[in-house]
XYZ file of C-alpha atoms in Angstrom:
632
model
C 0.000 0.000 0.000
C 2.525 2.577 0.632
C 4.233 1.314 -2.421
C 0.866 2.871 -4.518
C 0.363 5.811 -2.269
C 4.360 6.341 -2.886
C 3.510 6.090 -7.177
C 0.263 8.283 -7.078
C 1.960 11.453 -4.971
C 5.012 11.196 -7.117
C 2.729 11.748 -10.194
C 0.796 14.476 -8.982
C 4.122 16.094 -8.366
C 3.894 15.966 -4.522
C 5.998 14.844 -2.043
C 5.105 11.933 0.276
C 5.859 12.878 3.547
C 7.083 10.816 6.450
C 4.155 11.514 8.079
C 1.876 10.218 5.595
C 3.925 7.215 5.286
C 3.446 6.164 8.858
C -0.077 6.707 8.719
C -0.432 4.845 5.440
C 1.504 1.669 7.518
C -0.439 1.846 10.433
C -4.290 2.469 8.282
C -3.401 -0.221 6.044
C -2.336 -2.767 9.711
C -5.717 -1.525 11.183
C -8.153 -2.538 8.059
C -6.462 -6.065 8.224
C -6.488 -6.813 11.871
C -10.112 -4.863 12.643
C -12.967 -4.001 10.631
C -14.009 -1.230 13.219
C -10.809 0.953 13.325
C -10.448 4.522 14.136
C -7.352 6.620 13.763
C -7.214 10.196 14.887
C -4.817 11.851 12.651
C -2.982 15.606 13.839
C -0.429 16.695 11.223
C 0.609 20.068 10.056
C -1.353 22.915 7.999
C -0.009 22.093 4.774
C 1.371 18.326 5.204
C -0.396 16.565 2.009
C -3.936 14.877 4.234
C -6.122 16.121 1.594
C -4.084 14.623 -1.554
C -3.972 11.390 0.790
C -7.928 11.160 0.851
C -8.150 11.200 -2.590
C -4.843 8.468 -2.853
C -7.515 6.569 -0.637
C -10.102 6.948 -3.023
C -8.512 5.421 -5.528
C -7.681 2.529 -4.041
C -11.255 1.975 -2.770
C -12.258 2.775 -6.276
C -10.128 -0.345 -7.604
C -11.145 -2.485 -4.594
C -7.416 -2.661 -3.561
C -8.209 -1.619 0.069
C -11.445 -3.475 1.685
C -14.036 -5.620 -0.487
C -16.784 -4.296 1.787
C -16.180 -0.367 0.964
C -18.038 1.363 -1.782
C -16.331 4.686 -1.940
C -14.960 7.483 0.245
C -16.663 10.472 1.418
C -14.496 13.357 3.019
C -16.377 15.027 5.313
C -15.256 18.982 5.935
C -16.563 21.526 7.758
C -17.335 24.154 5.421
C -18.295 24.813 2.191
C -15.636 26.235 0.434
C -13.417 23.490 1.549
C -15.442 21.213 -0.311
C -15.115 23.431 -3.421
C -11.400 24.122 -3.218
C -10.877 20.105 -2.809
C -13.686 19.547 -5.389
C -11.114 21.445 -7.965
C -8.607 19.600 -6.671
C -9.484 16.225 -7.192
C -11.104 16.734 -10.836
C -7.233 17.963 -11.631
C -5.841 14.987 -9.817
C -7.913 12.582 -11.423
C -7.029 14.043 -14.688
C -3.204 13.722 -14.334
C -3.574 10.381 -13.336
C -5.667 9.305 -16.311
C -8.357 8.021 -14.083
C -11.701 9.280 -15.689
C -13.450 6.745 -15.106
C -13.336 7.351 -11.427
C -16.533 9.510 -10.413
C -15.855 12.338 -8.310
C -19.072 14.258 -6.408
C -19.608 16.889 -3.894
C -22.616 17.836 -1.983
C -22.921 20.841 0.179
C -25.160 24.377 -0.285
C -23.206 25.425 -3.496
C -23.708 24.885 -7.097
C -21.491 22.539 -8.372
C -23.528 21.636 -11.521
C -22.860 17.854 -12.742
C -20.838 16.833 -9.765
C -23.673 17.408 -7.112
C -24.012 14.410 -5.668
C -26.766 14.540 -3.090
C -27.101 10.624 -2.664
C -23.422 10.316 -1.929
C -23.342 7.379 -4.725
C -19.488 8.299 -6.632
C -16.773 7.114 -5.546
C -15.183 9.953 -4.332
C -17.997 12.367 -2.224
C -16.851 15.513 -0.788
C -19.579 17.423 1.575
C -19.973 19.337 4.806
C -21.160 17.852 8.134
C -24.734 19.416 7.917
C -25.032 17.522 4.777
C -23.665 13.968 5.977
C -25.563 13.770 8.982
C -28.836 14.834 7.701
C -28.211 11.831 5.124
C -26.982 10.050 8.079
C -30.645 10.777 9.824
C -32.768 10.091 6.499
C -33.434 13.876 5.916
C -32.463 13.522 1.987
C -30.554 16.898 1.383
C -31.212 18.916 -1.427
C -34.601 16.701 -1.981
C -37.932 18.605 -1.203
C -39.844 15.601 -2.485
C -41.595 14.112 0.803
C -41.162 10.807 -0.951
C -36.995 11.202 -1.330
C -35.216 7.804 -1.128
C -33.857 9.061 1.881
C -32.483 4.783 2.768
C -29.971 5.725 -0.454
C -27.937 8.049 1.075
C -27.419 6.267 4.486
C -27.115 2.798 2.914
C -23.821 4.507 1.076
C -22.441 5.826 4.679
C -22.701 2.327 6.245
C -20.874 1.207 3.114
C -18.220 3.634 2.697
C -14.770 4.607 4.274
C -15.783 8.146 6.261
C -13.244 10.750 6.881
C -13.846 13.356 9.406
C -10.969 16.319 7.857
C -10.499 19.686 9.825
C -11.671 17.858 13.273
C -10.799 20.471 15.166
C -13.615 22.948 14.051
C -15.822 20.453 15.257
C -14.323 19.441 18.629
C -14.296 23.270 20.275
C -15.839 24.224 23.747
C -18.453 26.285 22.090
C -19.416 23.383 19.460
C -21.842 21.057 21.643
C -23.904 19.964 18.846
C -21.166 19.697 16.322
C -19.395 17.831 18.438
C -22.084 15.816 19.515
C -22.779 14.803 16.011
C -19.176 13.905 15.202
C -19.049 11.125 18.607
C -22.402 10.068 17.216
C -21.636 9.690 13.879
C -18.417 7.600 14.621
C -19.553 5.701 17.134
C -22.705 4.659 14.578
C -19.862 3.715 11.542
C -17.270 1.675 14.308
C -20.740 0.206 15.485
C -21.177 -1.035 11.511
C -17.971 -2.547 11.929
C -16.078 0.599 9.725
C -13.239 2.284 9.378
C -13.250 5.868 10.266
C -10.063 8.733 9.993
C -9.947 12.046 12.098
C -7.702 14.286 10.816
C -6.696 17.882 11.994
C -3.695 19.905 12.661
C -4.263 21.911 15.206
C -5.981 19.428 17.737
C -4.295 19.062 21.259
C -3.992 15.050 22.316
C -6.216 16.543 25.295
C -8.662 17.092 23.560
C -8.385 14.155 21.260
C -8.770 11.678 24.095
C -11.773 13.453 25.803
C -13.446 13.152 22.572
C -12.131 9.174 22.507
C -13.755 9.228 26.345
C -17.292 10.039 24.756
C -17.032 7.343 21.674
C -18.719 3.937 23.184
C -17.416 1.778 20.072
C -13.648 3.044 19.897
C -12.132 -0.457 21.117
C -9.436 -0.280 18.073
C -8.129 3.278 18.018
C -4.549 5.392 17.378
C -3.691 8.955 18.110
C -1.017 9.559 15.354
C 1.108 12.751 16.006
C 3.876 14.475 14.549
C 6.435 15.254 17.346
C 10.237 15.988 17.991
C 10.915 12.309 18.590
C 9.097 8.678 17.676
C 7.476 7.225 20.499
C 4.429 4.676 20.377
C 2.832 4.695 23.532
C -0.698 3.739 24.771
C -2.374 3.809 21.841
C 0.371 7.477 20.655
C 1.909 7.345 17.920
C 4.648 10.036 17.472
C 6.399 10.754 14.174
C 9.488 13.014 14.033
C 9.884 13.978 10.189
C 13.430 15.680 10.526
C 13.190 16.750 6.813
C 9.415 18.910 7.740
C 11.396 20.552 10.776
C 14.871 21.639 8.623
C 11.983 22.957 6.146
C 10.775 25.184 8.819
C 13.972 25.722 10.772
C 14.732 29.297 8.449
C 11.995 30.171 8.500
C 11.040 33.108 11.052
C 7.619 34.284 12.182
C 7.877 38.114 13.718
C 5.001 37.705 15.727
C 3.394 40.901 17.270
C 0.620 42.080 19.176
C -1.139 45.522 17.803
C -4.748 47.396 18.213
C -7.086 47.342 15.533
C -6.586 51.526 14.715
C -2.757 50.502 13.676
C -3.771 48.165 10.544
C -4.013 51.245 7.621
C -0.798 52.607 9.010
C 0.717 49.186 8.813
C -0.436 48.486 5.095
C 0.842 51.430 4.012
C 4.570 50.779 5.600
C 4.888 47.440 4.035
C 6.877 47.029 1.102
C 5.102 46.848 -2.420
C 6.212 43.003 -2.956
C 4.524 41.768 0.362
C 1.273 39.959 -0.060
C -0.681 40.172 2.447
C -3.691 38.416 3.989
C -6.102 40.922 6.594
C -8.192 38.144 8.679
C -11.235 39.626 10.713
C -13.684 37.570 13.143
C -16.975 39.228 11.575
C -18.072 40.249 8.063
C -18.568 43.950 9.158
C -15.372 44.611 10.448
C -13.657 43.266 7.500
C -16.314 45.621 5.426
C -14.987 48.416 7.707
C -11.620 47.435 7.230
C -12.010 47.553 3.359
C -13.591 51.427 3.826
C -10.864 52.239 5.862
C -7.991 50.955 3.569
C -9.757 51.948 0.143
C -8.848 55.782 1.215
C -5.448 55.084 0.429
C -4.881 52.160 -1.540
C -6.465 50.983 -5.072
C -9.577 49.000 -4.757
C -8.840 46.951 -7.855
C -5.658 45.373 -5.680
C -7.455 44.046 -3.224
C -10.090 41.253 -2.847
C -12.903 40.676 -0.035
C -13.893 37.215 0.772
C -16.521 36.069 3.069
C -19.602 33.942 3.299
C -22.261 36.431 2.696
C -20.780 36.929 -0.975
C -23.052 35.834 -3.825
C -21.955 33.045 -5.501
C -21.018 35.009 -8.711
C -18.486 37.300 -6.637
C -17.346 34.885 -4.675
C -15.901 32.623 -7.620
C -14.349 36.086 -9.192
C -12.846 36.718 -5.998
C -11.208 33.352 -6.211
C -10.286 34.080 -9.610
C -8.842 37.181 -8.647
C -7.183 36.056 -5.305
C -3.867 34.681 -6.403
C -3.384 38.082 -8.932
C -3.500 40.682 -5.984
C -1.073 41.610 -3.118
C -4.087 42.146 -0.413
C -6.996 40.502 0.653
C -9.254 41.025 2.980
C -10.997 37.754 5.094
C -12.661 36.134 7.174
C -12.653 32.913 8.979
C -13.553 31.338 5.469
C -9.696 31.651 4.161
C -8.678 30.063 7.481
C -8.925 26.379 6.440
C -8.288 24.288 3.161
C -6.798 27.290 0.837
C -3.817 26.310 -0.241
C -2.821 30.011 -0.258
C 0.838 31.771 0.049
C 1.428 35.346 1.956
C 4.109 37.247 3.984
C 2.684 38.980 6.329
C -0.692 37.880 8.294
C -2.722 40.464 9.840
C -5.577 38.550 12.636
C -8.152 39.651 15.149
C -7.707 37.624 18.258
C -9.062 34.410 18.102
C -8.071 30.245 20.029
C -5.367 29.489 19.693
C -6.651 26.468 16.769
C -7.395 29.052 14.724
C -4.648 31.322 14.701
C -2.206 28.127 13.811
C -4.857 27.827 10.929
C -4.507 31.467 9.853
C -0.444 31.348 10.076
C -0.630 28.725 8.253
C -1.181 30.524 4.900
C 1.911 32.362 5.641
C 4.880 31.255 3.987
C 3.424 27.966 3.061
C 6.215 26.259 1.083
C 9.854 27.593 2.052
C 11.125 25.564 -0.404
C 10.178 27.973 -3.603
C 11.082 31.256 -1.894
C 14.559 32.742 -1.635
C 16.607 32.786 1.594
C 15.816 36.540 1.906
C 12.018 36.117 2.021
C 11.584 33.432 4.450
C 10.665 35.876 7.231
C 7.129 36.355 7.859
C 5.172 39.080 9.808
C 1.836 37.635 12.150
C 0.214 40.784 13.777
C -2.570 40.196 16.037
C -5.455 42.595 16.720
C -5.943 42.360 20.338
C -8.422 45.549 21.230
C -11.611 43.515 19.167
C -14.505 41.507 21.106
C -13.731 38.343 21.048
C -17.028 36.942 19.545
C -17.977 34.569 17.841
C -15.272 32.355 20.101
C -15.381 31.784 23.677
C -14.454 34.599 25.939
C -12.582 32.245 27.938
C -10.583 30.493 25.253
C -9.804 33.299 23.558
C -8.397 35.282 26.836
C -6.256 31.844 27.531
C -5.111 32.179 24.107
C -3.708 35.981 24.310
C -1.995 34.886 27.978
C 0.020 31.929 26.712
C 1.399 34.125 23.400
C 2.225 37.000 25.384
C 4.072 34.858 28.003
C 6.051 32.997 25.329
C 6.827 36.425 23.354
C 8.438 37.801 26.955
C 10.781 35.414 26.285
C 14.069 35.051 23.202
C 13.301 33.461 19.840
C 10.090 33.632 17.580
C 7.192 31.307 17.788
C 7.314 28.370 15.697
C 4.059 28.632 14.097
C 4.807 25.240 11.986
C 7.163 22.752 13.557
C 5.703 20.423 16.364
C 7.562 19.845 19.392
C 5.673 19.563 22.405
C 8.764 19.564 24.419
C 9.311 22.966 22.854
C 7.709 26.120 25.127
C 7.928 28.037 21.230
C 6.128 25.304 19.637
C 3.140 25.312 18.505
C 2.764 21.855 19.866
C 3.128 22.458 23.360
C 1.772 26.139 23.179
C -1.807 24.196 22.185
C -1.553 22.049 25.116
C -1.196 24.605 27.299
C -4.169 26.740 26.101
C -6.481 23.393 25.960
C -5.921 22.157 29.293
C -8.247 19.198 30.939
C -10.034 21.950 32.382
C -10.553 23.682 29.192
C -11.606 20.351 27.441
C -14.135 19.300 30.138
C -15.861 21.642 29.607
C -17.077 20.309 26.190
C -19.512 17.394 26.710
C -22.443 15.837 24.326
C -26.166 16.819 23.989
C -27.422 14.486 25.671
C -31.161 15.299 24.261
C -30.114 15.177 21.140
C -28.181 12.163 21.628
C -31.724 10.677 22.860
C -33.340 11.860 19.364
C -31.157 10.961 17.237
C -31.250 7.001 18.823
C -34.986 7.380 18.900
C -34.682 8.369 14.764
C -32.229 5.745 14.099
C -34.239 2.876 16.196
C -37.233 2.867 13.868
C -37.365 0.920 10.338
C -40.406 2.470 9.136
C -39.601 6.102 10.053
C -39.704 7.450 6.488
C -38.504 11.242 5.556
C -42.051 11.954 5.558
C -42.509 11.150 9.092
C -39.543 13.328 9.823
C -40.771 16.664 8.082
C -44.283 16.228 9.283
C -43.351 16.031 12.829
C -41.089 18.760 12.089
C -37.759 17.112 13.275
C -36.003 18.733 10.190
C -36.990 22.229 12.080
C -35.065 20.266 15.265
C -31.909 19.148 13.067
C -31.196 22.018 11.476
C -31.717 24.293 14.503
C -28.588 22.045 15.520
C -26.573 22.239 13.165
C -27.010 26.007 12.709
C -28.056 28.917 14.351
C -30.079 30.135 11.287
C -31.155 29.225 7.838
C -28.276 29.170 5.437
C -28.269 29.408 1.298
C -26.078 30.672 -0.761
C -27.852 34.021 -2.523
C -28.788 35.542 -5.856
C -29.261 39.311 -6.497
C -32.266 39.866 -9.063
C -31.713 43.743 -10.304
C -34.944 44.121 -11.858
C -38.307 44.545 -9.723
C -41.615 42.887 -11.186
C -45.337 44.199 -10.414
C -48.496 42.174 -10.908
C -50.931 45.262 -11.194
C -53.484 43.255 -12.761
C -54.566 39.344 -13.349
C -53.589 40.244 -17.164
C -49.980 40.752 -16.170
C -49.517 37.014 -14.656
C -48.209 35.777 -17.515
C -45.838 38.063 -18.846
C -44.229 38.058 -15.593
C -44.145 34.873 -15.455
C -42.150 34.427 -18.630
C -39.981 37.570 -17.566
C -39.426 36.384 -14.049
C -38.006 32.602 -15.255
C -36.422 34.675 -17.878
C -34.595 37.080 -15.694
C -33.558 33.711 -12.838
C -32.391 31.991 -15.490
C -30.160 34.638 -17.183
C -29.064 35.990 -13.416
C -28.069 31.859 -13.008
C -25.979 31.368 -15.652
C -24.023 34.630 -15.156
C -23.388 33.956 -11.442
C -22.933 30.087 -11.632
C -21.613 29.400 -15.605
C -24.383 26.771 -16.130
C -28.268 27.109 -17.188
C -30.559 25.417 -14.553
C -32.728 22.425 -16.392
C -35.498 23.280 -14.381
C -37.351 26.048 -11.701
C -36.600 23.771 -8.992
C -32.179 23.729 -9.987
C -32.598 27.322 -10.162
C -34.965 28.409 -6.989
C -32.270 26.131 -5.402
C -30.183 29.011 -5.088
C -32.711 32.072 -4.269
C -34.080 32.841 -1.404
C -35.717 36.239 0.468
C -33.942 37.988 3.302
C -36.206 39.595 6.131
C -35.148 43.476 4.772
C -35.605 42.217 1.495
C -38.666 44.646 -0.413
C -39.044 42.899 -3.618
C -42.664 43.485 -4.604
C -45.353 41.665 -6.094
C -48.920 42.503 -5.474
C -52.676 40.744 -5.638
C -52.394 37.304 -7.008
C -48.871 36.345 -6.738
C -49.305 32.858 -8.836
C -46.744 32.688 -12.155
C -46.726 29.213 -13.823
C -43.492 27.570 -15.509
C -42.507 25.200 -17.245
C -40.264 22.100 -15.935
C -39.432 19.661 -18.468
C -42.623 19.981 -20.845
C -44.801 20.065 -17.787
C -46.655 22.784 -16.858
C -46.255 23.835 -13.083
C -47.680 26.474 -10.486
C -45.795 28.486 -7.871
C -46.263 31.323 -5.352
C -43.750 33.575 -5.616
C -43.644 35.723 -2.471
C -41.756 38.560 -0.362
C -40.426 37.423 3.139
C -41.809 40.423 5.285
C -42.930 39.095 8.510
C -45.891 41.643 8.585
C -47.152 38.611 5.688
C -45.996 35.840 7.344
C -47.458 36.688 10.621
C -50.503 37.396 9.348
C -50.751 33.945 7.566
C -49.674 32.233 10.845
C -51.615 34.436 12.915
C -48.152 34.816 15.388
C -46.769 37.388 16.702
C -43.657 38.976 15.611
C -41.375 37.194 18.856
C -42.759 33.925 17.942
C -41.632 34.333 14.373
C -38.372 35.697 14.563
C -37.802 33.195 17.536
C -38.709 30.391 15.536
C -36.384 31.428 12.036
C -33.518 31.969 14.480
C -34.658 27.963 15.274
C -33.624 26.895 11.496
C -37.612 26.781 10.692
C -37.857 27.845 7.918
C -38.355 24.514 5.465
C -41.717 24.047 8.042
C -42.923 27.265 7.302
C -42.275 26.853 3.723
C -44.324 23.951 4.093
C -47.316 25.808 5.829
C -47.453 28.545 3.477
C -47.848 25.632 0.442
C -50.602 24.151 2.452
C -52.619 27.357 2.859
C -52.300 28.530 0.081
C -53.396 25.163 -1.653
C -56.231 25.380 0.329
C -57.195 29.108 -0.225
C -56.857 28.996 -4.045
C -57.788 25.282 -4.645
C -54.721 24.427 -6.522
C -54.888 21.262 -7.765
C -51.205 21.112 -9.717
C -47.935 19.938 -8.465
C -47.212 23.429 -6.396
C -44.114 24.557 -4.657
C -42.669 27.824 -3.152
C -39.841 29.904 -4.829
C -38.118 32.744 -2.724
C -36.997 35.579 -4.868
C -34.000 37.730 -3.762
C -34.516 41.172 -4.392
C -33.909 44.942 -3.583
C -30.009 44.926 -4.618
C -29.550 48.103 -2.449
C -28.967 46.283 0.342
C -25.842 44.170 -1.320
C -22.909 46.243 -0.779
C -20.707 47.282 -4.060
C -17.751 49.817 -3.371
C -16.154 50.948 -6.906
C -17.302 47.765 -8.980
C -15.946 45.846 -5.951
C -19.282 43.527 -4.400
C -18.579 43.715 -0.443
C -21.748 41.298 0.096
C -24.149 42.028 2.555
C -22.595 43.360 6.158
């Protein structure tokens, strides 16, 4: 096996690390000797796990590593992870000549042909919310109440599951994530599967109160990389002596400055410096862009965040690589395999800083001598949400005590024996007191077995008792879906005018579509996919708000509506707490459901009818000289 894994990295023109060596040994001992086998995997930002996924894949493809697995399906915890490694693989698999290997994705973007909502190729990329509401027979991306929602979860207990980024999942403030990561492993070790953890910036502390939690871990291994080999108790250490000389010249001038100092600092720098501005919240990056724009061209810089529309965020992308500045947020932290000099950060744990520094001076290997120094300046005058107070506060007392003393802070070699390491700098800021504190849902644990225990439970049975309200009000705070801005506002002034706007309407999505996402949707449903209504949104369209559209040949009704909660209340009959309280509860697919229901009854509609949301009112998406800034 390491043989193969050896072949493919040397054709992709990467280099297979020591590291990855050892954990190909020790994966390919623990399918052999047990079918249930866990390994927990912490190597460096940068180290080559993702390209070892998809070295995985192929051997599952080509049944060279179990009989009983079907494919692999990386599980990440955001979105544009599962784009960037999306890319990734399609170039992979073409370099290796392997197109007959079917590569999928599935995750609230649109990735045309290679949405893969039923987890069926060979090689599935997707985020948590997706694989555990497959893994609970909530069919994603399915509104059809008859959805073979047994597909998807049939595939997970046949497939080789990899958990990647773990530690975004395991934090204090995470109790449902986390509680759906123990659950989910413990269900695939129960199936008598192999499961892989992998993270870089995961303490062993925190590793082992997770293994604490997981009832079917009987076969496990913590594999670490370290400044000397040790296997111990179920430890693994590594010490790759060629990753440390790597990272021996290289020096991170790490600093501590308020947030006021950032324009002056931009403007010091020298011209050749790329540089990469991290803030914790979309606003403050907006603000940051103002600020900065006064002084420096807007066409050299780039904004990325999540509340981007599709179309601008994939010309960002385009644009990322071709500019010396660009402004963040946590979205950049993780998966971009980006390269800068100087790293400017809001306070944040300690996991995520090691994240952010990690897109500084990525590969010392193609840079000269003279620019392996790097520059980390951290903003330490900003509120410290969304994180922990707590964590966050540990976090700025362990740098500032290791900055008192000589030497830089190795932001990249692991050494726990180190007090400059990052290594031993994590274990000191996740202590057993900080990790205790996480523990599991224990209701949701209860709801999840109750969901699981019964056969017959069908997807039906799950909206109409509104558990999909419950599931995704765990997985996220509110409703989330990537949006479209429609420029042009539409008017029904009289029954005459249905028709034309409904033929300028499907007109205008589909045109707005294929700008923003380089493909034409097939049908309403591909397109209203990716539309939906914010709650300041005034798009207007009065009386009868009916259009009709064709899908396929077949003629089909919708409502097409404005979210404004003065409507929704009043078809509810609830007040304006109760609403609000219940969006900010991820309920919005039940009262999508309501409103269909009413209004079939109202209006006697008799034809297949769904909902669309409309985005409109493009004054509240922010565009600063031709650059979009997304909504703040």
């Amino acid at each position: 096996m390491i043989s193969y894994v050896d072949k493919i990295f040397r054709k992709l023109g990467l280099e297979l690390r020591k590291g990855i060596e050892v954990l190909t040994e020790y994966l390919e001992k623990g399918l052999k000797e047990s079918k249930d086998f866990l390994l927990f995997v912490s190597l460096p930002t940068g180290y080559g796990k993702s390209s070892f996924t998809f070295t995985l894949s192929t051997l599952v493809y080509q049944g060279e590593l179990r009989d009983d697995l079907l494919n692999v399906i990386h599980v990440l915890p955001m979105k544009s992870i599962v784009e960037d490694l999306l890319d990734k693989a399609k170039s992979w698999r073409e370099n290796l000549g392997l197109r007959d290997l079917k590569i999928g994705a599935q995750c609230s973007l649109p990735l045309g042909s290679y949405k893969d909502p039923m987890f069926l190729r060979d090689l599935v990329y997707t985020t948590l919310d997706s694989y555990f509401l497959n893994f609970m027979k909530l069919t994603v991306n399915v509104r059809s109440s008859t959805a073979y929602f047994e597909t998807p979860r049939a595939v997970i207990y046949s497939s080789f599951s990899i958990f990647d980024e773990a530690h975004l999942f395991i934090e204090v403030d995470e109790q449902n994530a986390f509680t759906i990561l123990v659950n989910s492993i413990d269900r695939l070790l129960n199936a008598k599967l192999p499961v892989l953890v992998m993270t870089a910036t995961l303490p062993t502390s925190m590793i082992f109160h997770t293994l604490n939690y997981l009832t079917h871990a009987k076969n496990y291994l913590v594999l670490t990389l370290d400044s000397y080999e040790e296997r111990k108790d179920n430890i693994i250490r590594v010490f790759d002596k060629d990753w440390n000389e790597r990272f021996n010249n290289v020096l991170y001038k790490t600093y501590f400055i308020k947030s006021n100092e950032i324009t002056r600092l931009i403007t010091n720098l020298e011209q050749s410096r790329k540089v990469l501005i991290i803030r914790n919240t979309v606003k403050r990056a907006f603000e940051t862009y103002k600020l900065i724009t006064e002084k420096a061209d807007p066409s050299k810089i780039v904004v990325l965040h999540g509340r981007l529309r599709v179309c601008d965020r994939i010309k960002a992308l385009e644009r990322i690589e071709k500019v010396r500045l660009v402004i963040a947020t946590q979205v950049i932290e993780a998966g971009v395999d980006l390269d800068y000099d100087v790293l400017i950060t809001d306070i944040a744990p300690l996991a995520q800083l090691i994240q952010r520094v990690g897109r500084i001076i990525r590969d010392p290997v193609k840079r000269k001598e003279s620019e392996l120094v790097g520059e980390v300046y951290i903003t330490e005058d900003v509120p410290p949400q969304p994180y922990p107070p707590e964590l966050v506060e540990r976090t700025r007392q362990v740098l500032k005590d290791v900055l008192k003393s000589p030497g830089d802070i190795l932001w990249r070699i692991p050494d726990s024996k180190n007090p400059k390491s990052y290594l031993n700098l994590l274990n000191q800021v996740y202590t057993n007191e900080i990790s205790s504190k996480l523990s599991l849902n224990n209701e949701l644990i209860f709801k999840l077995n109750l969901i699981d225990s019964y056969a017959t439970l069908t997807r039906h049975d799950l909206i109409r008792y509104n558990v999909i309200d419950y599931l995704c009000q765990v997985l996220r705070e509110t409703f989330l879906i990537p949006v479209i801005v429609l420029k042009k506002v539409y008017e029904i002034k009289t029954s005459n005018d249905i028709k034309k706007l409904s033929e300028g309407l499907a007109d205008a999505i589909r045109k707005e579509l294929e700008t923003s996402l380089s493909f034409s949707p097939k049908t309403l449903y591909e397109a209203t996919y990716y539309v939906t209504v914010p709650l300041d949104s005034n798009y207007v369209l009065r009386n009868r708000q009916i259009i009709t559209f064709r899908d396929n040949s077949v003629e089909k009704v919708y409502f097409v509506y404005k979210l404004r909660h003065e409507e929704i209340i009043q078809i509810f009959e609830e007040d304006a707490k109760t609403f609000f309280d219940n969006l900010s509860k991820g309920t919005f697919m039940s009262y999508l459901s309501k409103v269909e229901n009413r209004i079939r009854k109202e209006l006697r509609i008799e034809e297949p009818f769904s909902i669309i949301g409309i985005l409109g009112n493009s004054e509240h998406y922010y565009v600063i000289d031709d650059t979009p800034l997304g909504y703040i």
